[in-house]
Amino acid sequence: SSIGNAHQGHTGGTIGFFCEPADQATPTGAQKPIYVLSNEHVLAKMRGKKEERPTCVVQPGKNIISSELVANLSKTGEIDFKSSEKQPNRVDAAIAKLNATIGYSTTIKGEWEVDGHLDRESIVHGMPCKKYGSTSFETRGYVYSRHVAIWVSYLDNGKKAFFDEQILILPNNDETKFGEPGDSGSLVLNDQNKAIGLLFAGSEGAAKIDTGEVPDVPPNLSKVIKNYGLANCISDVLSKLNVKLVED
């Protein structure tokens, strides 16, 4: 489902899933806080000073005029645009507290019942995976690498940020992209509906891959690898934001 910051001024993104605090007990009789999980570049305005960021999160994110206020930005992973190979980013992620009157679901696409998540070491080359985004809807592919280092460009502020230890996903169909603009924030699942990543970028350049992990890596990645999706490892996301995925 489409979502975005009311002041972002782009196509919005996708609700990845819903979260709750990882280490916060809910007082008896109180309603536990529920958070929308997506990318930082979807839920937060990237321009201007952090303390001046508008917090209004609306749905759908693609049509602000007819959108409804559904949540307020709570926490971001704080992308470092002064990053480098020696000081990389790991996540483009954020959470927004869902308004108490707004309902939520523990399924994706109405049929994928999310069953927890996998840690990085359990995500392997060749693992089948899928996502459901607000632009390209359902797409399927497989994990090519979990150790990708890459520069990512952000249109909203015109800056680049360096990320490492990212998951690179190739589509099953070479002529179809794993993700399109507006799919950012989609939760990536394996075939057992366990979360493995949070989609945040796609194929705009060559990716530097740990060749020790992938057998027979082509020598010229920029020509061979295309239409890929990039996802933050979900365990990195949850740890950074100190949340856990909601359960049924």
Short mmCIF file of N, CA and C in Angstrom, two decimals, residues 79-228:
data_model
loop_
_atom_site.label_atom_id
_atom_site.label_comp_id
_atom_site.label_asym_id
_atom_site.label_seq_id
_atom_site.Cartn_x
_atom_site.Cartn_y
_atom_site.Cartn_z
N ILE A 79 20.44 8.26 7.64
CA ILE A 79 21.38 8.06 6.55
C ILE A 79 22.49 9.11 6.63
N ASP A 80 23.72 8.67 6.54
CA ASP A 80 24.87 9.57 6.58
C ASP A 80 25.32 9.87 5.15
N PHE A 81 25.11 11.10 4.71
CA PHE A 81 25.50 11.48 3.35
C PHE A 81 26.97 11.90 3.27
N LYS A 82 27.68 11.78 4.37
CA LYS A 82 29.13 11.97 4.38
C LYS A 82 29.82 10.61 4.48
N SER A 83 29.07 9.58 4.18
CA SER A 83 29.57 8.22 4.30
C SER A 83 30.64 7.92 3.26
N SER A 84 31.35 6.83 3.48
CA SER A 84 32.42 6.40 2.57
C SER A 84 32.60 4.90 2.73
N GLU A 85 33.53 4.33 1.99
CA GLU A 85 33.79 2.90 2.11
C GLU A 85 34.31 2.55 3.51
N LYS A 86 34.92 3.52 4.17
CA LYS A 86 35.43 3.28 5.53
C LYS A 86 34.35 3.54 6.58
N GLN A 87 33.33 4.31 6.21
CA GLN A 87 32.26 4.64 7.14
C GLN A 87 30.91 4.53 6.42
N PRO A 88 30.48 3.30 6.17
CA PRO A 88 29.28 3.08 5.34
C PRO A 88 27.97 3.14 6.12
N ASN A 89 26.89 3.27 5.38
CA ASN A 89 25.54 3.09 5.92
C ASN A 89 25.16 1.62 5.83
N ARG A 90 24.22 1.23 6.64
CA ARG A 90 23.67 -0.13 6.55
C ARG A 90 22.17 -0.11 6.26
N VAL A 91 21.46 0.95 6.69
CA VAL A 91 20.01 0.95 6.51
C VAL A 91 19.48 2.29 5.99
N ASP A 92 18.47 2.19 5.16
CA ASP A 92 17.61 3.31 4.77
C ASP A 92 16.24 2.91 5.28
N ALA A 93 15.96 3.27 6.53
CA ALA A 93 14.75 2.77 7.18
C ALA A 93 14.22 3.78 8.18
N ALA A 94 12.93 3.70 8.43
CA ALA A 94 12.28 4.59 9.40
C ALA A 94 10.98 3.96 9.86
N ILE A 95 10.50 4.44 11.00
CA ILE A 95 9.20 4.03 11.50
C ILE A 95 8.36 5.27 11.80
N ALA A 96 7.05 5.13 11.65
CA ALA A 96 6.11 6.20 11.97
C ALA A 96 5.00 5.61 12.82
N LYS A 97 4.68 6.29 13.92
CA LYS A 97 3.66 5.76 14.83
C LYS A 97 2.28 5.86 14.20
N LEU A 98 1.62 4.73 14.12
CA LEU A 98 0.31 4.64 13.49
C LEU A 98 -0.74 5.30 14.39
N ASN A 99 -1.60 6.12 13.79
CA ASN A 99 -2.69 6.71 14.56
C ASN A 99 -3.57 5.61 15.15
N ALA A 100 -4.05 5.84 16.37
CA ALA A 100 -4.79 4.81 17.10
C ALA A 100 -6.06 4.37 16.38
N THR A 101 -6.59 5.23 15.53
CA THR A 101 -7.85 4.90 14.83
C THR A 101 -7.63 4.13 13.53
N ILE A 102 -6.36 3.92 13.17
CA ILE A 102 -6.03 3.24 11.92
C ILE A 102 -5.72 1.77 12.18
N GLY A 103 -6.35 0.89 11.45
CA GLY A 103 -6.10 -0.54 11.61
C GLY A 103 -4.86 -0.99 10.86
N TYR A 104 -4.42 -2.21 11.13
CA TYR A 104 -3.26 -2.76 10.44
C TYR A 104 -3.45 -4.26 10.26
N SER A 105 -2.61 -4.85 9.42
CA SER A 105 -2.72 -6.27 9.10
C SER A 105 -1.37 -6.96 9.29
N THR A 106 -1.42 -8.23 9.60
CA THR A 106 -0.18 -9.02 9.72
C THR A 106 0.07 -9.84 8.46
N THR A 107 -0.67 -9.54 7.40
CA THR A 107 -0.43 -10.20 6.12
C THR A 107 -0.05 -9.17 5.07
N ILE A 108 0.64 -9.64 4.05
CA ILE A 108 0.97 -8.82 2.89
C ILE A 108 0.21 -9.38 1.70
N LYS A 109 -0.38 -8.48 0.91
CA LYS A 109 -1.17 -8.90 -0.24
C LYS A 109 -2.40 -9.69 0.17
N GLY A 110 -2.72 -9.64 1.45
CA GLY A 110 -3.89 -10.34 1.94
C GLY A 110 -3.72 -11.84 2.07
N GLU A 111 -2.53 -12.34 1.76
CA GLU A 111 -2.35 -13.79 1.79
C GLU A 111 -0.99 -14.24 2.29
N TRP A 112 0.01 -13.34 2.33
CA TRP A 112 1.33 -13.73 2.83
C TRP A 112 1.40 -13.42 4.32
N GLU A 113 1.25 -14.42 5.14
CA GLU A 113 1.30 -14.26 6.59
C GLU A 113 2.78 -14.25 7.02
N VAL A 114 3.27 -13.09 7.41
CA VAL A 114 4.69 -12.94 7.74
C VAL A 114 5.02 -13.76 8.98
N ASP A 115 6.05 -14.59 8.87
CA ASP A 115 6.42 -15.52 9.94
C ASP A 115 7.81 -15.20 10.46
N GLY A 116 7.95 -14.05 11.11
CA GLY A 116 9.24 -13.66 11.67
C GLY A 116 10.24 -13.24 10.61
N HIS A 117 11.53 -13.33 10.95
CA HIS A 117 12.56 -12.91 10.01
C HIS A 117 13.80 -13.77 10.14
N LEU A 118 14.66 -13.69 9.12
CA LEU A 118 15.93 -14.41 9.12
C LEU A 118 17.07 -13.45 9.43
N ASP A 119 18.09 -13.96 10.13
CA ASP A 119 19.28 -13.15 10.33
C ASP A 119 20.15 -13.24 9.08
N ARG A 120 21.17 -12.41 9.01
CA ARG A 120 22.00 -12.32 7.81
C ARG A 120 22.61 -13.66 7.41
N GLU A 121 23.10 -14.41 8.36
CA GLU A 121 23.80 -15.65 8.05
C GLU A 121 22.87 -16.71 7.45
N SER A 122 21.57 -16.56 7.65
CA SER A 122 20.61 -17.53 7.11
C SER A 122 20.15 -17.17 5.70
N ILE A 123 20.57 -15.99 5.22
CA ILE A 123 20.19 -15.54 3.87
C ILE A 123 21.31 -15.97 2.92
N VAL A 124 20.99 -16.84 1.97
CA VAL A 124 22.04 -17.45 1.15
C VAL A 124 21.85 -17.16 -0.33
N HIS A 125 22.95 -17.26 -1.06
CA HIS A 125 22.92 -17.10 -2.52
C HIS A 125 21.94 -18.10 -3.14
N GLY A 126 21.06 -17.59 -4.01
CA GLY A 126 20.10 -18.45 -4.68
C GLY A 126 18.76 -18.57 -3.98
N MET A 127 18.63 -18.00 -2.78
CA MET A 127 17.37 -18.11 -2.03
C MET A 127 16.23 -17.42 -2.79
N PRO A 128 15.14 -18.12 -3.09
CA PRO A 128 14.00 -17.48 -3.75
C PRO A 128 13.37 -16.44 -2.82
N CYS A 129 12.89 -15.34 -3.40
CA CYS A 129 12.28 -14.30 -2.58
C CYS A 129 11.21 -13.56 -3.39
N LYS A 130 10.45 -12.73 -2.70
CA LYS A 130 9.34 -12.01 -3.33
C LYS A 130 9.08 -10.72 -2.57
N LYS A 131 8.37 -9.81 -3.24
CA LYS A 131 7.94 -8.58 -2.59
C LYS A 131 6.63 -8.15 -3.23
N TYR A 132 5.89 -7.28 -2.52
CA TYR A 132 4.67 -6.71 -3.07
C TYR A 132 4.75 -5.20 -2.86
N GLY A 133 4.89 -4.46 -3.96
CA GLY A 133 5.05 -3.01 -3.88
C GLY A 133 3.86 -2.28 -4.45
N SER A 134 3.76 -1.00 -4.14
CA SER A 134 2.59 -0.23 -4.57
C SER A 134 2.64 0.14 -6.05
N THR A 135 3.79 -0.04 -6.72
CA THR A 135 3.89 0.25 -8.15
C THR A 135 3.87 -1.00 -9.00
N SER A 136 4.82 -1.89 -8.79
CA SER A 136 4.91 -3.09 -9.63
C SER A 136 4.23 -4.31 -9.03
N PHE A 137 3.62 -4.12 -7.86
CA PHE A 137 2.86 -5.19 -7.20
C PHE A 137 3.76 -6.39 -6.91
N GLU A 138 3.33 -7.61 -7.24
CA GLU A 138 4.12 -8.80 -6.88
C GLU A 138 5.24 -9.04 -7.88
N THR A 139 6.45 -9.16 -7.37
CA THR A 139 7.57 -9.61 -8.21
C THR A 139 8.35 -10.67 -7.43
N ARG A 140 8.97 -11.57 -8.18
CA ARG A 140 9.73 -12.65 -7.56
C ARG A 140 11.14 -12.69 -8.13
N GLY A 141 12.05 -13.15 -7.33
CA GLY A 141 13.43 -13.24 -7.76
C GLY A 141 14.22 -14.15 -6.84
N TYR A 142 15.54 -13.89 -6.75
CA TYR A 142 16.39 -14.69 -5.88
C TYR A 142 17.57 -13.85 -5.40
N VAL A 143 18.07 -14.22 -4.24
CA VAL A 143 19.21 -13.51 -3.65
C VAL A 143 20.47 -13.85 -4.44
N TYR A 144 21.13 -12.80 -4.95
CA TYR A 144 22.40 -13.01 -5.64
C TYR A 144 23.56 -12.84 -4.68
N SER A 145 23.44 -11.88 -3.78
CA SER A 145 24.50 -11.65 -2.80
C SER A 145 23.91 -10.96 -1.57
N ARG A 146 24.53 -11.18 -0.45
CA ARG A 146 24.14 -10.47 0.79
C ARG A 146 25.27 -9.54 1.24
N HIS A 147 26.28 -9.37 0.41
CA HIS A 147 27.44 -8.55 0.76
C HIS A 147 27.74 -7.54 -0.33
N VAL A 148 26.78 -6.67 -0.63
CA VAL A 148 26.95 -5.70 -1.71
C VAL A 148 27.33 -4.34 -1.14
N ALA A 149 28.29 -3.69 -1.80
CA ALA A 149 28.67 -2.31 -1.46
C ALA A 149 28.36 -1.44 -2.66
N ILE A 150 27.69 -0.30 -2.42
CA ILE A 150 27.22 0.51 -3.54
C ILE A 150 26.91 1.94 -3.11
N TRP A 151 27.13 2.88 -4.04
CA TRP A 151 26.68 4.26 -3.85
C TRP A 151 25.25 4.37 -4.36
N VAL A 152 24.41 5.04 -3.59
CA VAL A 152 23.00 5.21 -3.96
C VAL A 152 22.68 6.71 -4.04
N SER A 153 22.04 7.12 -5.15
CA SER A 153 21.67 8.52 -5.35
C SER A 153 20.25 8.76 -4.85
N TYR A 154 20.05 9.92 -4.20
CA TYR A 154 18.73 10.29 -3.69
C TYR A 154 18.25 11.54 -4.42
N LEU A 155 17.12 11.41 -5.09
CA LEU A 155 16.60 12.50 -5.91
C LEU A 155 16.13 13.69 -5.07
N ASP A 156 15.59 13.41 -3.89
CA ASP A 156 14.98 14.48 -3.10
C ASP A 156 15.98 15.54 -2.66
N ASN A 157 17.20 15.13 -2.32
CA ASN A 157 18.20 16.12 -1.89
C ASN A 157 19.41 16.18 -2.82
N GLY A 158 19.41 15.37 -3.88
CA GLY A 158 20.50 15.42 -4.85
C GLY A 158 21.82 14.89 -4.34
N LYS A 159 21.81 14.11 -3.27
CA LYS A 159 23.04 13.61 -2.66
C LYS A 159 23.18 12.10 -2.87
N LYS A 160 24.39 11.62 -2.60
CA LYS A 160 24.66 10.19 -2.66
C LYS A 160 25.09 9.69 -1.28
N ALA A 161 24.81 8.43 -1.03
CA ALA A 161 25.22 7.80 0.22
C ALA A 161 25.80 6.43 -0.08
N PHE A 162 26.82 6.05 0.67
CA PHE A 162 27.46 4.75 0.46
C PHE A 162 26.91 3.73 1.44
N PHE A 163 26.55 2.55 0.91
CA PHE A 163 26.03 1.45 1.72
C PHE A 163 26.88 0.21 1.51
N ASP A 164 27.04 -0.60 2.54
CA ASP A 164 27.65 -1.90 2.36
C ASP A 164 26.80 -2.97 3.04
N GLU A 165 27.16 -4.23 2.82
CA GLU A 165 26.44 -5.38 3.38
C GLU A 165 24.96 -5.37 3.00
N GLN A 166 24.69 -4.99 1.75
CA GLN A 166 23.32 -4.97 1.26
C GLN A 166 22.99 -6.27 0.51
N ILE A 167 21.69 -6.56 0.42
CA ILE A 167 21.23 -7.75 -0.29
C ILE A 167 20.89 -7.36 -1.72
N LEU A 168 21.51 -8.01 -2.70
CA LEU A 168 21.20 -7.78 -4.10
C LEU A 168 20.31 -8.90 -4.60
N ILE A 169 19.17 -8.52 -5.18
CA ILE A 169 18.17 -9.48 -5.63
C ILE A 169 18.00 -9.36 -7.14
N LEU A 170 18.07 -10.47 -7.83
CA LEU A 170 17.82 -10.51 -9.27
C LEU A 170 16.42 -11.06 -9.54
N PRO A 171 15.71 -10.48 -10.52
CA PRO A 171 14.38 -10.99 -10.84
C PRO A 171 14.45 -12.32 -11.57
N ASN A 172 13.41 -13.12 -11.44
CA ASN A 172 13.37 -14.39 -12.16
C ASN A 172 13.32 -14.17 -13.67
N ASN A 173 12.66 -13.09 -14.07
CA ASN A 173 12.58 -12.71 -15.48
C ASN A 173 13.58 -11.60 -15.75
N ASP A 174 14.57 -11.85 -16.60
CA ASP A 174 15.64 -10.88 -16.85
C ASP A 174 15.14 -9.56 -17.40
N GLU A 175 13.98 -9.56 -18.02
CA GLU A 175 13.47 -8.34 -18.64
C GLU A 175 12.53 -7.56 -17.72
N THR A 176 12.35 -8.01 -16.51
CA THR A 176 11.47 -7.35 -15.55
C THR A 176 12.27 -6.88 -14.34
N LYS A 177 12.07 -5.64 -13.93
CA LYS A 177 12.76 -5.14 -12.74
C LYS A 177 12.14 -5.76 -11.50
N PHE A 178 13.00 -5.99 -10.49
CA PHE A 178 12.47 -6.51 -9.23
C PHE A 178 11.64 -5.45 -8.52
N GLY A 179 12.02 -4.18 -8.70
CA GLY A 179 11.27 -3.09 -8.09
C GLY A 179 11.27 -1.86 -8.97
N GLU A 180 10.24 -1.04 -8.85
CA GLU A 180 10.09 0.20 -9.59
C GLU A 180 9.98 1.36 -8.60
N PRO A 181 10.13 2.62 -9.08
CA PRO A 181 9.88 3.76 -8.19
C PRO A 181 8.49 3.66 -7.57
N GLY A 182 8.43 3.86 -6.27
CA GLY A 182 7.17 3.69 -5.54
C GLY A 182 7.11 2.38 -4.78
N ASP A 183 8.01 1.42 -5.14
CA ASP A 183 8.07 0.15 -4.42
C ASP A 183 9.00 0.22 -3.21
N SER A 184 9.74 1.32 -3.08
CA SER A 184 10.68 1.45 -1.96
C SER A 184 9.97 1.26 -0.63
N GLY A 185 10.58 0.49 0.23
CA GLY A 185 9.99 0.20 1.53
C GLY A 185 9.32 -1.16 1.60
N SER A 186 9.18 -1.82 0.44
CA SER A 186 8.55 -3.15 0.43
C SER A 186 9.35 -4.14 1.27
N LEU A 187 8.65 -4.97 2.02
CA LEU A 187 9.30 -6.04 2.77
C LEU A 187 9.58 -7.20 1.83
N VAL A 188 10.80 -7.70 1.84
CA VAL A 188 11.18 -8.83 1.00
C VAL A 188 11.10 -10.10 1.84
N LEU A 189 10.39 -11.09 1.33
CA LEU A 189 10.18 -12.35 2.03
C LEU A 189 10.78 -13.51 1.26
N ASN A 190 11.11 -14.59 1.97
CA ASN A 190 11.48 -15.81 1.27
C ASN A 190 10.21 -16.64 1.02
N ASP A 191 10.36 -17.83 0.47
CA ASP A 191 9.19 -18.65 0.13
C ASP A 191 8.41 -19.12 1.36
N GLN A 192 9.05 -19.07 2.53
CA GLN A 192 8.37 -19.46 3.77
C GLN A 192 7.77 -18.25 4.49
N ASN A 193 7.73 -17.13 3.79
CA ASN A 193 7.17 -15.87 4.31
C ASN A 193 7.93 -15.32 5.51
N LYS A 194 9.21 -15.64 5.57
CA LYS A 194 10.06 -15.01 6.58
C LYS A 194 10.72 -13.78 5.95
N ALA A 195 10.70 -12.67 6.68
CA ALA A 195 11.28 -11.43 6.17
C ALA A 195 12.80 -11.55 6.08
N ILE A 196 13.34 -11.09 4.95
CA ILE A 196 14.80 -11.09 4.81
C ILE A 196 15.36 -9.69 4.57
N GLY A 197 14.55 -8.78 4.02
CA GLY A 197 15.10 -7.47 3.71
C GLY A 197 14.04 -6.40 3.53
N LEU A 198 14.50 -5.15 3.44
CA LEU A 198 13.65 -3.99 3.19
C LEU A 198 14.15 -3.33 1.91
N LEU A 199 13.36 -3.42 0.85
CA LEU A 199 13.76 -2.89 -0.46
C LEU A 199 13.94 -1.37 -0.38
N PHE A 200 15.05 -0.85 -0.94
CA PHE A 200 15.26 0.60 -0.88
C PHE A 200 15.82 1.20 -2.15
N ALA A 201 16.29 0.40 -3.08
CA ALA A 201 16.88 0.96 -4.30
C ALA A 201 16.86 -0.10 -5.40
N GLY A 202 17.25 0.34 -6.61
CA GLY A 202 17.25 -0.58 -7.74
C GLY A 202 18.41 -0.34 -8.66
N SER A 203 18.30 -0.83 -9.88
CA SER A 203 19.44 -0.91 -10.79
C SER A 203 19.72 0.40 -11.52
N GLU A 204 20.56 1.21 -10.92
CA GLU A 204 21.02 2.44 -11.58
C GLU A 204 22.53 2.45 -11.76
N GLY A 205 23.19 1.39 -11.39
CA GLY A 205 24.64 1.35 -11.55
C GLY A 205 25.17 -0.01 -11.19
N ALA A 206 26.47 -0.20 -11.39
CA ALA A 206 27.09 -1.48 -11.07
C ALA A 206 27.25 -1.64 -9.57
N ALA A 207 27.11 -2.85 -9.09
CA ALA A 207 27.25 -3.13 -7.67
C ALA A 207 28.54 -3.89 -7.42
N LYS A 208 29.23 -3.51 -6.36
CA LYS A 208 30.47 -4.20 -5.97
C LYS A 208 30.11 -5.37 -5.07
N ILE A 209 30.46 -6.58 -5.50
CA ILE A 209 30.03 -7.78 -4.80
C ILE A 209 31.22 -8.53 -4.23
N ASP A 210 31.03 -9.10 -3.06
CA ASP A 210 32.04 -9.96 -2.46
C ASP A 210 32.11 -11.24 -3.29
N THR A 211 33.12 -11.35 -4.15
CA THR A 211 33.19 -12.47 -5.09
C THR A 211 33.48 -13.79 -4.41
N GLY A 212 33.90 -13.74 -3.15
CA GLY A 212 34.13 -14.99 -2.43
C GLY A 212 32.84 -15.69 -2.07
N GLU A 213 31.74 -14.92 -2.08
CA GLU A 213 30.46 -15.50 -1.69
C GLU A 213 29.74 -16.14 -2.86
N VAL A 214 29.91 -15.58 -4.06
CA VAL A 214 29.14 -16.01 -5.21
C VAL A 214 30.04 -16.73 -6.21
N PRO A 215 29.76 -17.98 -6.52
CA PRO A 215 30.60 -18.71 -7.48
C PRO A 215 30.44 -18.17 -8.90
N ASP A 216 31.54 -18.17 -9.65
CA ASP A 216 31.51 -17.79 -11.07
C ASP A 216 30.91 -16.40 -11.30
N VAL A 217 31.34 -15.42 -10.52
CA VAL A 217 30.84 -14.05 -10.70
C VAL A 217 31.34 -13.51 -12.04
N PRO A 218 30.45 -12.97 -12.87
CA PRO A 218 30.88 -12.41 -14.16
C PRO A 218 31.91 -11.30 -13.95
N PRO A 219 32.90 -11.17 -14.84
CA PRO A 219 33.95 -10.17 -14.65
C PRO A 219 33.47 -8.74 -14.83
N ASN A 220 32.42 -8.52 -15.60
CA ASN A 220 31.93 -7.16 -15.84
C ASN A 220 30.49 -7.06 -15.35
N LEU A 221 30.36 -6.74 -14.06
CA LEU A 221 29.04 -6.75 -13.45
C LEU A 221 28.12 -5.70 -14.06
N SER A 222 28.66 -4.55 -14.47
CA SER A 222 27.82 -3.47 -14.97
C SER A 222 27.09 -3.87 -16.24
N LYS A 223 27.66 -4.81 -17.01
CA LYS A 223 27.02 -5.25 -18.24
C LYS A 223 26.13 -6.47 -18.03
N VAL A 224 26.45 -7.28 -17.02
CA VAL A 224 25.75 -8.54 -16.83
C VAL A 224 24.56 -8.40 -15.89
N ILE A 225 24.74 -7.69 -14.80
CA ILE A 225 23.68 -7.57 -13.80
C ILE A 225 22.81 -6.36 -14.11
N LYS A 226 21.51 -6.59 -14.26
CA LYS A 226 20.58 -5.50 -14.53
C LYS A 226 19.25 -5.81 -13.87
N ASN A 227 18.44 -4.78 -13.74
CA ASN A 227 17.09 -4.92 -13.17
C ASN A 227 17.09 -5.47 -11.75
N TYR A 228 18.19 -5.29 -11.04
CA TYR A 228 18.26 -5.82 -9.69
C TYR A 228 17.56 -4.90 -8.68
#
